[in-house]
Amino acid sequence: MNALTQHPPAVRTTCAYCGVGCGVLARPDGIGGATISGDPEHPANFGRLCSKGSALGETLALGTRLLHPMLRGPDGAMAQASWDTALDNVANGFAEIVAKHGPDSVAFYLSGQLLTEDYYVANKLMKGFVGSANVDTNSRLCMASSVAGHRRAFGSDTVPGTYADLDQADLIVLVGSNAAWCHPVLYQRIIANKRARGARIVVIDPRRTASVENDDLHLAVAPGMDTALFSGLLVHLADTLSFDFDYLDKHTTGLTDALVRAREIAPDIAATAAATGLSETDVAQFFALFRDTPKVVTCYSQGVNQSAQGTDKVGAIINCHLATGRIGRPGMGPFSLTGQPNAMGGREVGGLANQLAAHMDFTPEAIDRVGRFWRAPNMAQREGHKAVAMFDAIGRGEIKALWVMATNPAVSLPRAGFVAEALKKLDLLVISENVISNDTVACGAHVLLPAAAWGEKDGTVTNSERRISRQRAFLPLPGEARPDWWIVAQVAQRMGFAEAFNYQSPADIFREHAALSAFENDGSRDFDIGALGSLSDDAFNALDPVQWPARVGEAQGETRFFAEGHFFTPDRRARLIAPERPAPRNAVSETFPLVLNTGRIRDQWHTMTRSGLSPRLGAHRPEPFVEVHPDDAAAAGLRDGGFARITTAHGACVLAVMVSAGQRQGSLFAPIHWSGETAATARVGALVAPATDPFSGQPEAKATPAAIAPVDYARRGFALSRQPLALPEGNWWTRVAVRNGAGLLFASDEPASAWRGRAKALFGDGVELAEYLDAPRQSFRAAAFQDGKLVGCLFVGPAEATPQWDAVKALFEAEVLPDQQRRAVLSGRSTDGLADSGPIVCACFGVGLTTIRDAIESGTAVSVEAIGKSLRAGTNCGSCLPELRKIVAGAKMVMTA
């Protein structure tokens, strides 16, 4: 085998998406891309990847990248600038505003997409040298209530258990977690435990999500009533003498007050059922399962955290584990499933406005300690503004300069319309990004700084089980892109702090971070990785995944906390917390009679700046949608596949309607992913109320009062092109990634004749147009060819007559077509030998609904397992398995009818 045919060595790195922290093997292809597979040696995933991780190779192109620093000129236009000019503008701008208005007039807004080293340098600059704690992160939107709950109960932000507990538990309770879609690799471990050991699963969620298997107990709890359910459980455990009194006596305080409050909230099973909207039978079954199963893990995620009472929800869950001593032992404990790849690492370095580095807070002792370690001249003396309050301060004009790194707050924050307008008021808006355009950039950025993206970054991240992994670069930095830590350090040096920010590599920063974690610690703080503080550059580069703590002189290995107490409170005892009585911050009304719940879907991530580039990931749920219970849909006059306007006190969106019996009556669900860049009117963050938890500052994203009404469009259609497309104002549209081009799905009231006149303008001059107009039926179809290649398609018609998007998309992706298939383009049907797989079900292997149904009908795949063997669907991440089971069950019903 010669050098040209040899496969390049795989680079071990870590996935860019959720907090599972899966290990990835990346094999560069030499032309800017890479082949991606799971790392079988990484303890977080043992080789398994979800659909998003599997498709990372499709997101590495440079077409949307910011490749050079840019400055806004006097005319308002952005122009390329040198790094020196851009960095001087940032440093001088921040310094001048601080000199004029004080340190609290500036702020950083960071991201769980940053590496730990990036986070560390940004926090050090702002909190130690600028002198403000106005540093917060988009992790405030996903995990802040877990942080606050841990600190209230344990005295520290400590996740007690490990992923291995999911393999050993006999009862796994998923609370506010659609793990099948949002943490699919962990969910498959749970299912493997269920299949092999008979573990029981309880899913507590207002919606019946993909995480609910047929034999699971699903508790469709009323929105916001998790605290009532776990308060009722605590009372039940007390009344049935199921407490571990020895553990309580030795290691906890606060039981009496917590139990008194729990009895006020939910004194018995009947009261718990009434408060939560559940049946007494289901409540009693859950209570009995928890009571009688010693090995219980309670996994919770955004449905708990994203609440104006999220910290109390976390406390109510932890209370039940402390009261029964089910914490820190194999197969036992409360477990926070982190949302982002480095939300945990950001917490370790003080990425939240109410924390200092190394899990320290704003006590005088900690301020002094961190200041001495950093030799910082201007340590922040108090907590800064948390995310929602930070943007309120921007809106009031109190914060005048903001640096946004690796996040898109004009989409993701509550009341996103207000956030966008607030950003426009800033005297200085600096954005470090790897995309040239997003909704936040469009709010009037003064400076754009090209940051390294996944595949180019080098440093560390920490996953949900406290495991630090290396994220290694396997692609060169494109254009003038630079790592975030380098950008911040360069600004710090220009502000006069060169000695403290003279880093030469991520290893330099990591060693300092590790040393700070051990500085004056002596076991008094949970986060201690002092044993890693002396790593050489080579040892850092070769670092295997390691779980903290990693203390000097102690053996390293899998670690659990609190089985024998030793909490991080002053008296070393845990606190059982007395929660407030649960109640919605904003109640429904005649104007807004429904409750809007927002969240993620299976194949997209945050605001789609990465995942939206993947054709595979865009095929499963291509349109922004709202999920509605059938009774609510009937009452509002909505039809499945139609459109609806969702309105709250803060904004409105128009979304496609998905009628689902799994949706709780009286509630709506809408995904968070679409933005002004990717859809016409689907920025769901604009609908969300800004109510926040009093302890964590985390906003309520699950219970905004809302109204819904039908929106009728005369026509539906789609467009495909080799170049980016834009539609005229007044049409509903959404962008969809397709291979070899760009796609739009749209709805319109314009007549078909208007679209006929627009076809050539959409596809450009010099194309050969094949057209078909059916004026009586108001249907128009066009295919554009150039040099024999299909370069564009435009189809418009009544909804019931619109040709299949999937069939035409398959033709378009082929580019060069025989004559008979050129005719098939305008027919819009899977004819003349053209294969149409239908809507994608399995994103990992691109298996569509039509292909699956054909296999079932032919008898070659009559079970989920047979589908896996025949088509590979469901054999990778497993997140499509619930949908496959429904397809098989539906087919069997038809066969037996």
Short mmCIF file of N, CA and C in Angstrom, two decimals, residues 810-882:
data_model
loop_
_atom_site.label_atom_id
_atom_site.label_comp_id
_atom_site.label_asym_id
_atom_site.label_seq_id
_atom_site.Cartn_x
_atom_site.Cartn_y
_atom_site.Cartn_z
N ALA A 810 -34.50 13.95 -4.12
CA ALA A 810 -33.62 12.86 -4.52
C ALA A 810 -33.13 13.06 -5.95
N LEU A 811 -33.99 13.52 -6.84
CA LEU A 811 -33.57 13.83 -8.21
C LEU A 811 -32.57 14.98 -8.23
N PHE A 812 -32.85 16.01 -7.46
CA PHE A 812 -32.00 17.18 -7.43
C PHE A 812 -30.59 16.83 -6.94
N GLU A 813 -30.50 15.98 -5.95
CA GLU A 813 -29.20 15.61 -5.41
C GLU A 813 -28.38 14.79 -6.39
N ALA A 814 -29.07 14.19 -7.41
CA ALA A 814 -28.36 13.41 -8.42
C ALA A 814 -27.67 14.29 -9.46
N GLU A 815 -28.15 15.51 -9.67
CA GLU A 815 -27.60 16.51 -10.58
C GLU A 815 -27.78 16.15 -12.05
N VAL A 816 -27.11 15.10 -12.54
CA VAL A 816 -27.19 14.74 -13.96
C VAL A 816 -28.25 13.67 -14.13
N LEU A 817 -29.25 13.95 -15.01
CA LEU A 817 -30.41 13.07 -15.12
C LEU A 817 -30.61 12.59 -16.56
N PRO A 818 -30.94 11.31 -16.76
CA PRO A 818 -31.38 10.85 -18.08
C PRO A 818 -32.69 11.54 -18.48
N ASP A 819 -33.03 11.47 -19.76
CA ASP A 819 -34.22 12.17 -20.26
C ASP A 819 -35.48 11.76 -19.51
N GLN A 820 -35.64 10.45 -19.26
CA GLN A 820 -36.88 10.04 -18.61
C GLN A 820 -36.97 10.57 -17.18
N GLN A 821 -35.82 10.72 -16.52
CA GLN A 821 -35.87 11.29 -15.18
C GLN A 821 -36.03 12.80 -15.22
N ARG A 822 -35.59 13.44 -16.32
CA ARG A 822 -35.88 14.88 -16.47
C ARG A 822 -37.38 15.10 -16.54
N ARG A 823 -38.08 14.18 -17.21
CA ARG A 823 -39.54 14.29 -17.25
C ARG A 823 -40.14 14.03 -15.87
N ALA A 824 -39.48 13.13 -15.13
CA ALA A 824 -39.99 12.80 -13.80
C ALA A 824 -39.87 13.97 -12.83
N VAL A 825 -38.93 14.88 -13.10
CA VAL A 825 -38.80 16.04 -12.22
C VAL A 825 -40.10 16.80 -12.14
N LEU A 826 -40.71 17.07 -13.27
CA LEU A 826 -41.94 17.85 -13.27
C LEU A 826 -43.13 17.03 -12.79
N SER A 827 -43.04 15.70 -12.89
CA SER A 827 -44.16 14.90 -12.37
C SER A 827 -44.14 14.90 -10.85
N GLY A 828 -42.92 15.03 -10.28
CA GLY A 828 -42.81 15.03 -8.82
C GLY A 828 -43.11 13.69 -8.20
N ARG A 829 -43.06 12.65 -8.99
CA ARG A 829 -43.37 11.33 -8.45
C ARG A 829 -42.15 10.43 -8.59
N SER A 830 -42.12 9.40 -7.77
CA SER A 830 -41.02 8.44 -7.81
C SER A 830 -41.29 7.45 -8.94
N THR A 831 -41.01 7.87 -10.17
CA THR A 831 -41.34 7.06 -11.33
C THR A 831 -40.09 6.77 -12.14
N ASP A 832 -40.25 5.93 -13.18
CA ASP A 832 -39.17 5.64 -14.12
C ASP A 832 -37.91 5.15 -13.40
N GLY A 833 -38.13 4.33 -12.41
CA GLY A 833 -37.00 3.73 -11.73
C GLY A 833 -36.36 4.58 -10.67
N LEU A 834 -36.90 5.78 -10.42
CA LEU A 834 -36.32 6.64 -9.39
C LEU A 834 -36.74 6.15 -8.02
N ALA A 835 -35.77 5.97 -7.15
CA ALA A 835 -36.04 5.52 -5.79
C ALA A 835 -36.37 6.71 -4.90
N ASP A 836 -37.47 6.64 -4.21
CA ASP A 836 -37.86 7.68 -3.24
C ASP A 836 -37.97 7.01 -1.88
N SER A 837 -37.04 7.32 -1.00
CA SER A 837 -37.02 6.66 0.31
C SER A 837 -38.06 7.21 1.26
N GLY A 838 -38.65 8.38 0.90
CA GLY A 838 -39.64 9.01 1.77
C GLY A 838 -38.99 9.80 2.88
N PRO A 839 -39.81 10.38 3.77
CA PRO A 839 -39.26 11.17 4.89
C PRO A 839 -38.28 10.33 5.72
N ILE A 840 -37.17 10.94 6.10
CA ILE A 840 -36.12 10.21 6.82
C ILE A 840 -36.60 9.85 8.23
N VAL A 841 -36.39 8.60 8.59
CA VAL A 841 -36.66 8.11 9.94
C VAL A 841 -35.33 7.92 10.67
N CYS A 842 -34.40 7.20 10.04
CA CYS A 842 -33.08 6.95 10.63
C CYS A 842 -32.08 7.91 10.00
N ALA A 843 -31.70 8.95 10.75
CA ALA A 843 -30.77 9.94 10.21
C ALA A 843 -29.35 9.39 10.10
N CYS A 844 -28.99 8.45 10.97
CA CYS A 844 -27.62 7.94 10.93
C CYS A 844 -27.30 7.28 9.59
N PHE A 845 -28.26 6.54 9.04
CA PHE A 845 -28.02 5.81 7.80
C PHE A 845 -28.93 6.26 6.66
N GLY A 846 -29.67 7.35 6.85
CA GLY A 846 -30.48 7.92 5.78
C GLY A 846 -31.60 7.01 5.31
N VAL A 847 -32.23 6.28 6.21
CA VAL A 847 -33.30 5.34 5.85
C VAL A 847 -34.64 6.03 5.99
N GLY A 848 -35.43 6.03 4.92
CA GLY A 848 -36.69 6.74 4.90
C GLY A 848 -37.89 5.87 5.18
N LEU A 849 -39.02 6.54 5.41
CA LEU A 849 -40.26 5.85 5.76
C LEU A 849 -40.73 4.91 4.66
N THR A 850 -40.64 5.34 3.40
CA THR A 850 -41.09 4.50 2.29
C THR A 850 -40.27 3.22 2.20
N THR A 851 -38.96 3.35 2.36
CA THR A 851 -38.08 2.17 2.32
C THR A 851 -38.44 1.19 3.42
N ILE A 852 -38.72 1.70 4.61
CA ILE A 852 -39.07 0.84 5.74
C ILE A 852 -40.40 0.15 5.49
N ARG A 853 -41.38 0.90 5.03
CA ARG A 853 -42.69 0.30 4.77
C ARG A 853 -42.62 -0.74 3.66
N ASP A 854 -41.82 -0.48 2.64
CA ASP A 854 -41.67 -1.46 1.55
C ASP A 854 -41.06 -2.74 2.08
N ALA A 855 -40.08 -2.61 2.99
CA ALA A 855 -39.45 -3.80 3.55
C ALA A 855 -40.42 -4.59 4.40
N ILE A 856 -41.27 -3.89 5.14
CA ILE A 856 -42.28 -4.57 5.96
C ILE A 856 -43.28 -5.30 5.08
N GLU A 857 -43.79 -4.60 4.06
CA GLU A 857 -44.81 -5.18 3.18
C GLU A 857 -44.27 -6.37 2.39
N SER A 858 -42.98 -6.33 2.05
CA SER A 858 -42.40 -7.44 1.29
C SER A 858 -42.12 -8.66 2.16
N GLY A 859 -42.20 -8.47 3.48
CA GLY A 859 -41.93 -9.57 4.39
C GLY A 859 -40.48 -9.76 4.76
N THR A 860 -39.60 -8.88 4.24
CA THR A 860 -38.17 -9.02 4.54
C THR A 860 -37.80 -8.42 5.89
N ALA A 861 -38.67 -7.57 6.43
CA ALA A 861 -38.34 -6.93 7.71
C ALA A 861 -39.64 -6.68 8.46
N VAL A 862 -40.06 -7.66 9.25
CA VAL A 862 -41.37 -7.58 9.91
C VAL A 862 -41.25 -7.23 11.39
N SER A 863 -40.05 -6.90 11.84
CA SER A 863 -39.83 -6.49 13.23
C SER A 863 -38.77 -5.40 13.25
N VAL A 864 -38.66 -4.74 14.36
CA VAL A 864 -37.63 -3.70 14.49
C VAL A 864 -36.25 -4.32 14.33
N GLU A 865 -36.04 -5.49 14.92
CA GLU A 865 -34.75 -6.14 14.82
C GLU A 865 -34.44 -6.52 13.37
N ALA A 866 -35.45 -6.99 12.64
CA ALA A 866 -35.25 -7.36 11.23
C ALA A 866 -34.97 -6.13 10.37
N ILE A 867 -35.62 -5.02 10.70
CA ILE A 867 -35.33 -3.77 9.98
C ILE A 867 -33.88 -3.38 10.18
N GLY A 868 -33.40 -3.54 11.40
CA GLY A 868 -32.00 -3.23 11.68
C GLY A 868 -31.05 -4.08 10.87
N LYS A 869 -31.34 -5.39 10.80
CA LYS A 869 -30.47 -6.29 10.05
C LYS A 869 -30.52 -6.01 8.55
N SER A 870 -31.70 -5.68 8.04
CA SER A 870 -31.88 -5.50 6.61
C SER A 870 -31.45 -4.11 6.13
N LEU A 871 -31.81 -3.07 6.91
CA LEU A 871 -31.62 -1.69 6.45
C LEU A 871 -30.63 -0.91 7.31
N ARG A 872 -30.20 -1.47 8.43
CA ARG A 872 -29.30 -0.83 9.41
C ARG A 872 -30.02 0.23 10.26
N ALA A 873 -31.24 0.55 9.94
CA ALA A 873 -31.97 1.59 10.70
C ALA A 873 -32.07 1.18 12.16
N GLY A 874 -31.75 2.12 13.05
CA GLY A 874 -31.85 1.88 14.48
C GLY A 874 -30.68 1.16 15.09
N THR A 875 -29.63 0.87 14.30
CA THR A 875 -28.52 0.09 14.84
C THR A 875 -27.34 0.94 15.28
N ASN A 876 -27.43 2.26 15.14
CA ASN A 876 -26.33 3.10 15.60
C ASN A 876 -26.70 3.77 16.91
N CYS A 877 -27.29 4.96 16.87
CA CYS A 877 -27.55 5.67 18.13
C CYS A 877 -28.84 5.21 18.79
N GLY A 878 -29.75 4.62 18.01
CA GLY A 878 -30.99 4.10 18.58
C GLY A 878 -32.08 5.13 18.80
N SER A 879 -31.83 6.41 18.45
CA SER A 879 -32.84 7.42 18.73
C SER A 879 -34.07 7.29 17.84
N CYS A 880 -33.95 6.55 16.74
CA CYS A 880 -35.13 6.34 15.88
C CYS A 880 -35.90 5.08 16.27
N LEU A 881 -35.42 4.31 17.26
CA LEU A 881 -36.10 3.06 17.60
C LEU A 881 -37.55 3.25 18.04
N PRO A 882 -37.87 4.28 18.84
CA PRO A 882 -39.29 4.46 19.18
C PRO A 882 -40.17 4.68 17.94
#
